PDB file of C-alpha atoms in Angstrom:
ATOM      1  CA  MET A 766      24.096  -0.789 -11.273  1.00 46.00           C
ATOM      2  CA  SER A 767      24.385  -0.765  -7.484  1.00 48.00           C
ATOM      3  CA  GLU A 768      27.368   1.278  -7.385  1.00 53.00           C
ATOM      4  CA  LYS A 769      25.276   4.349  -8.691  1.00 90.00           C
ATOM      5  CA  ILE A 770      22.302   3.514  -6.131  1.00 96.00           C
ATOM      6  CA  LYS A 771      21.901   6.224  -3.556  1.00 97.00           C
ATOM      7  CA  ALA A 772      18.355   5.487  -2.434  1.00 98.00           C
ATOM      8  CA  ILE A 773      15.637   3.012  -2.608  1.00 98.00           C
ATOM      9  CA  THR A 774      12.179   3.190  -2.454  1.00 98.00           C
ATOM     10  CA  PHE A 775       9.639   0.128  -1.488  1.00 98.00           C
ATOM     11  CA  ASP A 776       6.066  -0.803  -1.747  1.00 98.00           C
ATOM     12  CA  LEU A 777       4.400  -1.755   1.300  1.00 98.00           C
ATOM     13  CA  ASP A 778       1.434  -4.134   0.765  1.00 98.00           C
ATOM     14  CA  ASP A 779       2.346  -7.460  -0.715  1.00 98.00           C
ATOM     15  CA  THR A 780       5.763  -6.631  -0.921  1.00 98.00           C
ATOM     16  CA  PHE A 781       6.873  -6.318   2.924  1.00 98.00           C
ATOM     17  CA  TRP A 782       3.822  -8.460   3.837  1.00 98.00           C
ATOM     18  CA  ASP A 783       0.585 -10.496   2.472  1.00 98.00           C
ATOM     19  CA  VAL A 784      -2.000  -8.014   2.681  1.00 98.00           C
ATOM     20  CA  LYS A 785      -5.051  -9.947   1.672  1.00 97.00           C
ATOM     21  CA  PRO A 786      -5.301 -11.882   5.110  1.00 98.00           C
ATOM     22  CA  VAL A 787      -4.694  -8.533   7.146  1.00 98.00           C
ATOM     23  CA  LEU A 788      -7.246  -6.653   5.171  1.00 97.00           C
ATOM     24  CA  ILE A 789      -9.531  -9.987   5.650  1.00 97.00           C
ATOM     25  CA  ASN A 790      -9.384  -9.917   9.644  1.00 98.00           C
ATOM     26  CA  ALA A 791      -9.820  -6.323   9.683  1.00 97.00           C
ATOM     27  CA  GLU A 792     -12.897  -6.338   7.681  1.00 97.00           C
ATOM     28  CA  MET A 793     -14.384  -9.174   9.668  1.00 97.00           C
ATOM     29  CA  LYS A 794     -13.498  -7.527  12.906  1.00 98.00           C
ATOM     30  CA  THR A 795     -14.855  -4.151  11.732  1.00 98.00           C
ATOM     31  CA  ARG A 796     -18.186  -5.849  10.729  1.00 97.00           C
ATOM     32  CA  LYS A 797     -18.758  -7.462  13.897  1.00 98.00           C
ATOM     33  CA  PHE A 798     -18.241  -4.441  16.038  1.00 98.00           C
ATOM     34  CA  ILE A 799     -20.861  -2.655  13.812  1.00 98.00           C
ATOM     35  CA  GLU A 800     -23.226  -5.422  14.033  1.00 98.00           C
ATOM     36  CA  ASP A 801     -22.810  -5.791  17.789  1.00 98.00           C
ATOM     37  CA  LYS A 802     -23.971  -2.253  17.684  1.00 97.00           C
ATOM     38  CA  ILE A 803     -26.850  -2.180  15.419  1.00 98.00           C
ATOM     39  CA  GLY A 804     -27.647  -5.875  14.411  1.00 96.00           C
ATOM     40  CA  LYS A 805     -26.954  -8.082  11.210  1.00 96.00           C
ATOM     41  CA  LEU A 806     -26.595  -6.432   8.141  1.00 96.00           C
ATOM     42  CA  GLU A 807     -26.008  -7.271   4.511  1.00 94.00           C
ATOM     43  CA  TRP A 808     -22.710  -6.386   2.923  1.00 95.00           C
ATOM     44  CA  GLY A 809     -23.095  -7.096  -0.479  1.00 91.00           C
ATOM     45  CA  SER A 810     -20.748  -8.551  -3.055  1.00 91.00           C
ATOM     46  CA  TRP A 811     -17.263  -7.430  -4.361  1.00 88.00           C
ATOM     47  CA  GLU A 812     -19.012  -6.526  -7.727  1.00 93.00           C
ATOM     48  CA  GLU A 813     -21.571  -4.309  -5.810  1.00 94.00           C
ATOM     49  CA  PHE A 814     -18.218  -2.919  -3.718  1.00 92.00           C
ATOM     50  CA  LYS A 815     -16.771  -1.859  -7.031  1.00 91.00           C
ATOM     51  CA  GLN A 816     -20.289  -0.461  -8.564  1.00 96.00           C
ATOM     52  CA  ILE A 817     -20.564   1.954  -5.168  1.00 96.00           C
ATOM     53  CA  ARG A 818     -16.960   3.061  -5.553  1.00 95.00           C
ATOM     54  CA  GLU A 819     -17.022   3.998  -9.312  1.00 96.00           C
ATOM     55  CA  LYS A 820     -20.267   5.906  -8.312  1.00 96.00           C
ATOM     56  CA  LEU A 821     -18.593   7.900  -5.455  1.00 97.00           C
ATOM     57  CA  ILE A 822     -15.664   8.547  -7.514  1.00 96.00           C
ATOM     58  CA  ILE A 823     -17.781  10.123 -10.276  1.00 96.00           C
ATOM     59  CA  GLU A 824     -19.055  12.375  -7.468  1.00 96.00           C
ATOM     60  CA  ASP A 825     -15.759  13.031  -5.525  1.00 97.00           C
ATOM     61  CA  ALA A 826     -12.905  12.262  -7.334  1.00 96.00           C
ATOM     62  CA  SER A 827     -10.738  11.918  -4.286  1.00 97.00           C
ATOM     63  CA  TYR A 828     -12.293   8.682  -3.410  1.00 97.00           C
ATOM     64  CA  GLU A 829      -9.916   7.185  -6.140  1.00 96.00           C
ATOM     65  CA  PHE A 830      -6.653   7.751  -4.229  1.00 97.00           C
ATOM     66  CA  ASP A 831      -7.702   8.182  -0.716  1.00 97.00           C
ATOM     67  CA  VAL A 832      -8.684   4.646   0.518  1.00 96.00           C
ATOM     68  CA  GLY A 833      -9.319   5.824   4.110  1.00 97.00           C
ATOM     69  CA  LYS A 834     -11.865   8.465   3.109  1.00 97.00           C
ATOM     70  CA  LEU A 835     -13.517   5.776   1.015  1.00 97.00           C
ATOM     71  CA  ARG A 836     -13.639   3.306   3.774  1.00 96.00           C
ATOM     72  CA  LYS A 837     -14.963   6.049   6.138  1.00 97.00           C
ATOM     73  CA  LYS A 838     -17.868   6.603   3.381  1.00 97.00           C
ATOM     74  CA  LEU A 839     -18.798   3.086   2.628  1.00 96.00           C
ATOM     75  CA  LEU A 840     -19.093   2.432   6.701  1.00 97.00           C
ATOM     76  CA  LEU A 841     -21.003   5.325   6.993  1.00 97.00           C
ATOM     77  CA  MET A 842     -23.477   4.379   4.024  1.00 97.00           C
ATOM     78  CA  LYS A 843     -23.908   1.094   5.628  1.00 96.00           C
ATOM     79  CA  ILE A 844     -24.614   2.185   9.001  1.00 98.00           C
ATOM     80  CA  GLN A 845     -27.143   4.648   7.807  1.00 97.00           C
ATOM     81  CA  GLU A 846     -29.365   1.817   6.541  1.00 96.00           C
ATOM     82  CA  ARG A 847     -30.044   1.281  10.037  1.00 96.00           C
ATOM     83  CA  VAL A 848     -29.362   4.420  11.872  1.00 97.00           C
ATOM     84  CA  SER A 849     -30.909   7.614  10.880  1.00 96.00           C
ATOM     85  CA  ASP A 850     -29.532   9.795  13.337  1.00 97.00           C
ATOM     86  CA  GLU A 851     -26.782  11.629  11.626  1.00 96.00           C
ATOM     87  CA  GLU A 852     -24.659  12.136  14.744  1.00 97.00           C
ATOM     88  CA  THR A 853     -24.758   8.550  15.887  1.00 97.00           C
ATOM     89  CA  ALA A 854     -24.211   7.270  12.673  1.00 97.00           C
ATOM     90  CA  ASN A 855     -21.115   9.411  12.323  1.00 97.00           C
ATOM     91  CA  GLU A 856     -19.640   8.587  15.661  1.00 98.00           C
ATOM     92  CA  LEU A 857     -20.254   4.752  15.007  1.00 98.00           C
ATOM     93  CA  SER A 858     -18.760   4.830  11.585  1.00 98.00           C
ATOM     94  CA  GLU A 859     -15.724   6.612  12.788  1.00 98.00           C
ATOM     95  CA  SER A 860     -15.212   4.508  15.586  1.00 98.00           C
ATOM     96  CA  ALA A 861     -15.572   1.257  13.131  1.00 98.00           C
ATOM     97  CA  PHE A 862     -12.887   2.792  10.978  1.00 98.00           C
ATOM     98  CA  GLN A 863     -10.268   3.256  13.776  1.00 98.00           C
ATOM     99  CA  LEU A 864     -10.761  -0.301  14.629  1.00 98.00           C
ATOM    100  CA  PHE A 865     -10.156  -1.140  10.893  1.00 98.00           C
ATOM    101  CA  PHE A 866      -7.189   0.835  10.723  1.00 98.00           C
ATOM    102  CA  GLN A 867      -5.883  -0.466  13.850  1.00 98.00           C
ATOM    103  CA  GLU A 868      -6.296  -4.223  12.498  1.00 98.00           C
ATOM    104  CA  ARG A 869      -5.165  -2.952   9.030  1.00 98.00           C
ATOM    105  CA  ASN A 870      -1.761  -2.450  10.263  1.00 98.00           C
ATOM    106  CA  LYS A 871      -1.186  -5.372  12.285  1.00 98.00           C
ATOM    107  CA  VAL A 872       1.172  -7.165   9.574  1.00 98.00           C
ATOM    108  CA  GLU A 873       3.060 -10.235   9.531  1.00 98.00           C
ATOM    109  CA  PHE A 874       6.339  -9.656   7.254  1.00 98.00           C
ATOM    110  CA  PHE A 875       7.942 -11.981   4.888  1.00 98.00           C
ATOM    111  CA  PRO A 876      10.810 -13.813   6.312  1.00 98.00           C
ATOM    112  CA  SER A 877      14.165 -11.621   6.411  1.00 98.00           C
ATOM    113  CA  VAL A 878      12.325  -8.316   5.675  1.00 98.00           C
ATOM    114  CA  LEU A 879      12.987  -6.784   8.798  1.00 98.00           C
ATOM    115  CA  ASP A 880      16.681  -8.010   8.562  1.00 98.00           C
ATOM    116  CA  GLU A 881      17.149  -6.802   5.013  1.00 98.00           C
ATOM    117  CA  ILE A 882      15.621  -3.395   5.465  1.00 98.00           C
ATOM    118  CA  GLU A 883      17.907  -2.846   8.433  1.00 98.00           C
ATOM    119  CA  LYS A 884      20.708  -3.580   6.721  1.00 97.00           C
ATOM    120  CA  LEU A 885      19.936  -1.441   3.503  1.00 98.00           C
ATOM    121  CA  SER A 886      19.159   1.531   5.946  1.00 98.00           C
ATOM    122  CA  GLN A 887      22.495   1.723   6.834  1.00 97.00           C
ATOM    123  CA  ILE A 888      24.005   1.998   3.338  1.00 96.00           C
ATOM    124  CA  TYR A 889      21.183   3.715   1.298  1.00 97.00           C
ATOM    125  CA  LYS A 890      18.449   6.346   1.856  1.00 98.00           C
ATOM    126  CA  LEU A 891      15.103   4.296   2.158  1.00 98.00           C
ATOM    127  CA  GLY A 892      11.303   5.441   1.521  1.00 98.00           C
ATOM    128  CA  CYS A 893       7.885   4.105   0.899  1.00 98.00           C
ATOM    129  CA  LEU A 894       5.597   4.415  -1.791  1.00 98.00           C
ATOM    130  CA  THR A 895       2.154   2.940  -1.063  1.00 98.00           C
ATOM    131  CA  ASN A 896      -1.375   3.211  -3.024  1.00 98.00           C
ATOM    132  CA  GLY A 897      -2.755   2.123   0.364  1.00 96.00           C
ATOM    133  CA  ASN A 898      -2.617   3.711   3.868  1.00 96.00           C
ATOM    134  CA  ALA A 899      -0.494   1.548   5.720  1.00 98.00           C
ATOM    135  CA  ASN A 900       1.178   3.156   8.636  1.00 98.00           C
ATOM    136  CA  ILE A 901       4.626   2.313   8.860  1.00 98.00           C
ATOM    137  CA  GLU A 902       4.850   4.442  12.599  1.00 98.00           C
ATOM    138  CA  ILE A 903       2.088   2.127  14.108  1.00 98.00           C
ATOM    139  CA  ILE A 904       4.077  -1.204  12.247  1.00 98.00           C
ATOM    140  CA  GLY A 905       7.011   0.165  14.028  1.00 98.00           C
ATOM    141  CA  ILE A 906       9.333   0.353  11.124  1.00 98.00           C
ATOM    142  CA  SER A 907       9.574   4.215  10.513  1.00 98.00           C
ATOM    143  CA  LYS A 908      12.819   4.500  12.023  1.00 98.00           C
ATOM    144  CA  PHE A 909      14.291   2.721   8.548  1.00 98.00           C
ATOM    145  CA  PHE A 910      12.777   5.346   6.181  1.00 98.00           C
ATOM    146  CA  LYS A 911      13.124   8.786   5.221  1.00 98.00           C
ATOM    147  CA  PHE A 912       9.326   8.959   4.221  1.00 98.00           C
ATOM    148  CA  ASN A 913       6.218   6.987   3.402  1.00 98.00           C
ATOM    149  CA  ILE A 914       4.299   8.648   0.456  1.00 98.00           C
ATOM    150  CA  SER A 915       0.538   7.552   0.013  1.00 98.00           C
ATOM    151  CA  SER A 916      -1.707   8.190  -2.831  1.00 98.00           C
ATOM    152  CA  LYS A 917      -3.563  10.520  -0.659  1.00 97.00           C
ATOM    153  CA  ASP A 918      -0.368  12.495  -0.222  1.00 98.00           C
ATOM    154  CA  VAL A 919       0.349  13.046  -4.167  1.00 98.00           C
ATOM    155  CA  LYS A 920      -3.372  12.753  -4.989  1.00 97.00           C
ATOM    156  CA  ALA A 921      -3.022   9.942  -7.552  1.00 98.00           C
ATOM    157  CA  ASN A 922      -2.126   6.056  -7.484  1.00 98.00           C
ATOM    158  CA  LYS A 923       0.975   4.459  -8.777  1.00 98.00           C
ATOM    159  CA  PRO A 924       1.876   3.802 -11.620  1.00 98.00           C
ATOM    160  CA  SER A 925       1.523   7.590 -12.284  1.00 98.00           C
ATOM    161  CA  LYS A 926       4.744   9.587 -11.972  1.00 98.00           C
ATOM    162  CA  ASN A 927       3.395  11.551  -8.495  1.00 98.00           C
ATOM    163  CA  HIS A 928       4.759   8.963  -5.934  1.00 98.00           C
ATOM    164  CA  PHE A 929       8.238   8.685  -7.822  1.00 98.00           C
ATOM    165  CA  GLN A 930       8.618  12.339  -8.417  1.00 98.00           C
ATOM    166  CA  GLU A 931       8.127  13.161  -4.812  1.00 98.00           C
ATOM    167  CA  ALA A 932      10.497  10.489  -3.914  1.00 98.00           C
ATOM    168  CA  LYS A 933      12.970  11.925  -6.236  1.00 98.00           C
ATOM    169  CA  ASN A 934      12.137  15.405  -4.601  1.00 98.00           C
ATOM    170  CA  LEU A 935      12.365  14.218  -0.790  1.00 98.00           C
ATOM    171  CA  PHE A 936      15.628  12.241  -1.627  1.00 98.00           C
ATOM    172  CA  GLY A 937      17.530  15.151  -3.467  1.00 97.00           C
ATOM    173  CA  VAL A 938      18.970  12.696  -5.660  1.00 97.00           C
ATOM    174  CA  ASN A 939      18.805  11.960  -9.688  1.00 95.00           C
ATOM    175  CA  LYS A 940      16.204   9.511 -11.025  1.00 96.00           C
ATOM    176  CA  ASN A 941      18.785   6.989 -12.095  1.00 95.00           C
ATOM    177  CA  GLU A 942      20.147   6.746  -8.499  1.00 97.00           C
ATOM    178  CA  ILE A 943      16.959   5.384  -7.137  1.00 98.00           C
ATOM    179  CA  LEU A 944      15.698   1.750  -7.124  1.00 98.00           C
ATOM    180  CA  HIS A 945      12.265   0.714  -6.489  1.00 98.00           C
ATOM    181  CA  ILE A 946      11.352  -2.633  -5.011  1.00 98.00           C
ATOM    182  CA  GLY A 947       7.780  -3.662  -5.630  1.00 98.00           C
ATOM    183  CA  ASP A 948       5.543  -6.758  -6.259  1.00 98.00           C
ATOM    184  CA  HIS A 949       3.126  -5.291  -8.859  1.00 98.00           C
ATOM    185  CA  PRO A 950       4.194  -5.220 -12.542  1.00 98.00           C
ATOM    186  CA  ILE A 951       2.399  -2.236 -13.447  1.00 98.00           C
ATOM    187  CA  ASN A 952       1.945  -0.035 -10.236  1.00 98.00           C
ATOM    188  CA  ASP A 953       5.409  -0.782  -9.247  1.00 98.00           C
ATOM    189  CA  MET A 954       7.753  -1.873 -12.032  1.00 98.00           C
ATOM    190  CA  GLN A 955       6.348   0.142 -15.088  1.00 98.00           C
ATOM    191  CA  GLY A 956       5.776   3.057 -12.880  1.00 98.00           C
ATOM    192  CA  ALA A 957       9.019   3.406 -11.661  1.00 98.00           C
ATOM    193  CA  ILE A 958      11.003   2.645 -15.031  1.00 98.00           C
ATOM    194  CA  ASP A 959       8.761   4.915 -16.979  1.00 97.00           C
ATOM    195  CA  TYR A 960       9.684   7.740 -14.434  1.00 98.00           C
ATOM    196  CA  GLY A 961      13.247   6.782 -14.821  1.00 96.00           C
ATOM    197  CA  PHE A 962      14.219   4.885 -11.631  1.00 97.00           C
ATOM    198  CA  LYS A 963      15.718   1.309 -11.522  1.00 97.00           C
ATOM    199  CA  ALA A 964      13.296  -1.462 -10.546  1.00 98.00           C
ATOM    200  CA  LEU A 965      13.747  -4.674  -8.713  1.00 98.00           C
ATOM    201  CA  TRP A 966      10.763  -7.208  -8.931  1.00 98.00           C
ATOM    202  CA  PHE A 967       9.378  -8.911  -5.938  1.00 98.00           C
ATOM    203  CA  ASN A 968       7.999 -12.008  -7.424  1.00 98.00           C
ATOM    204  CA  PRO A 969       7.394 -14.597  -4.565  1.00 97.00           C
ATOM    205  CA  ASN A 970       5.154 -16.739  -6.689  1.00 97.00           C
ATOM    206  CA  LYS A 971       7.657 -16.963  -9.655  1.00 96.00           C
ATOM    207  CA  GLU A 972       4.974 -15.714 -11.814  1.00 97.00           C
ATOM    208  CA  VAL A 973       5.985 -15.128 -15.916  1.00 97.00           C
ATOM    209  CA  TRP A 974       6.522 -11.530 -16.661  1.00 97.00           C
ATOM    210  CA  GLY A 975       3.494 -10.512 -18.810  1.00 92.00           C
ATOM    211  CA  LEU A 976       4.075  -6.827 -19.691  1.00 95.00           C
ATOM    212  CA  GLU A 977       4.638  -6.354 -23.479  1.00 93.00           C
ATOM    213  CA  GLY A 978       6.934  -3.392 -24.663  1.00 93.00           C
ATOM    214  CA  LEU A 979       8.677  -3.350 -21.056  1.00 96.00           C
ATOM    215  CA  ASP A 980      11.747  -5.852 -20.581  1.00 96.00           C
ATOM    216  CA  LYS A 981      11.078  -7.796 -17.219  1.00 97.00           C
ATOM    217  CA  PRO A 982      13.381  -6.140 -14.494  1.00 97.00           C
ATOM    218  CA  PRO A 983      15.753  -8.169 -12.076  1.00 97.00           C
ATOM    219  CA  GLU A 984      13.907 -10.192  -9.680  1.00 97.00           C
ATOM    220  CA  PHE A 985      13.838 -11.879  -6.401  1.00 98.00           C
ATOM    221  CA  SER A 986      11.395 -14.219  -4.886  1.00 98.00           C
ATOM    222  CA  SER A 987      12.468 -14.576  -1.240  1.00 98.00           C
ATOM    223  CA  TRP A 988      13.821 -11.467   1.141  1.00 98.00           C
ATOM    224  CA  ASN A 989      16.898 -13.499   2.268  1.00 97.00           C
ATOM    225  CA  SER A 990      20.098 -11.782   1.107  1.00 94.00           C
ATOM    226  CA  VAL A 991      18.423  -8.940  -0.736  1.00 97.00           C
ATOM    227  CA  THR A 992      21.034  -6.753  -0.086  1.00 96.00           C
ATOM    228  CA  GLU A 993      23.535  -8.896  -1.591  1.00 94.00           C
ATOM    229  CA  LYS A 994      21.096  -8.969  -4.666  1.00 94.00           C
ATOM    230  CA  ILE A 995      21.256  -5.420  -4.913  1.00 95.00           C
ATOM    231  CA  TYR A 996      24.923  -5.399  -4.610  1.00 89.00           C
ATOM    232  CA  SER A 997      25.221  -7.990  -7.713  1.00 85.00           C
ATOM    233  CA  LEU A 998      22.830  -5.998 -10.162  1.00 85.00           C
TER     234      LEU A 998
END
């Protein structure tokens, strides 16, 4: 398979780094920043967050794929519980979002990721496909990639075809000449395979493949020697 690969796309969160501690840290610092300004707030549960998100999506479908816009709205709603002046609330929510975004992009790469993507960038065209809003320029890896396509850019979330179709167009190669690497069985593997890309599953926890009707793609659990792994596919 490797002799036909001309380009590789990568998921970002949970593929290059563990995103959970990053988001928890960003969330906690943002909440402290807001509370230092206006006092303690009740932030609610995960279930309450999902309910609010679904209501917002009904009002404006873009909240489903624009995570930055969603977070700004949620921060503003929370601030407005204490701040009635619209201009003051908007300014504080914008400052809070910028803090969150800065912290959200302070990531710790899995071992060997940087070494491997540097090697791969010398052999293949590389691009990133994310449902989130990680910024590869802020993170410092943009030099390795031709593009970073977010859900906001294509107005849809993986596993829809939009990310993969846009990547194909930007690479200027055939579908079957592109390999997608990611951690999510549905968003990454099924999405890529359904569109016609090859797929390589990052499975660090060695989970059992659970998708019926879709054969398990080749997998790896450590980034060490991934370049050689791709050669051997």
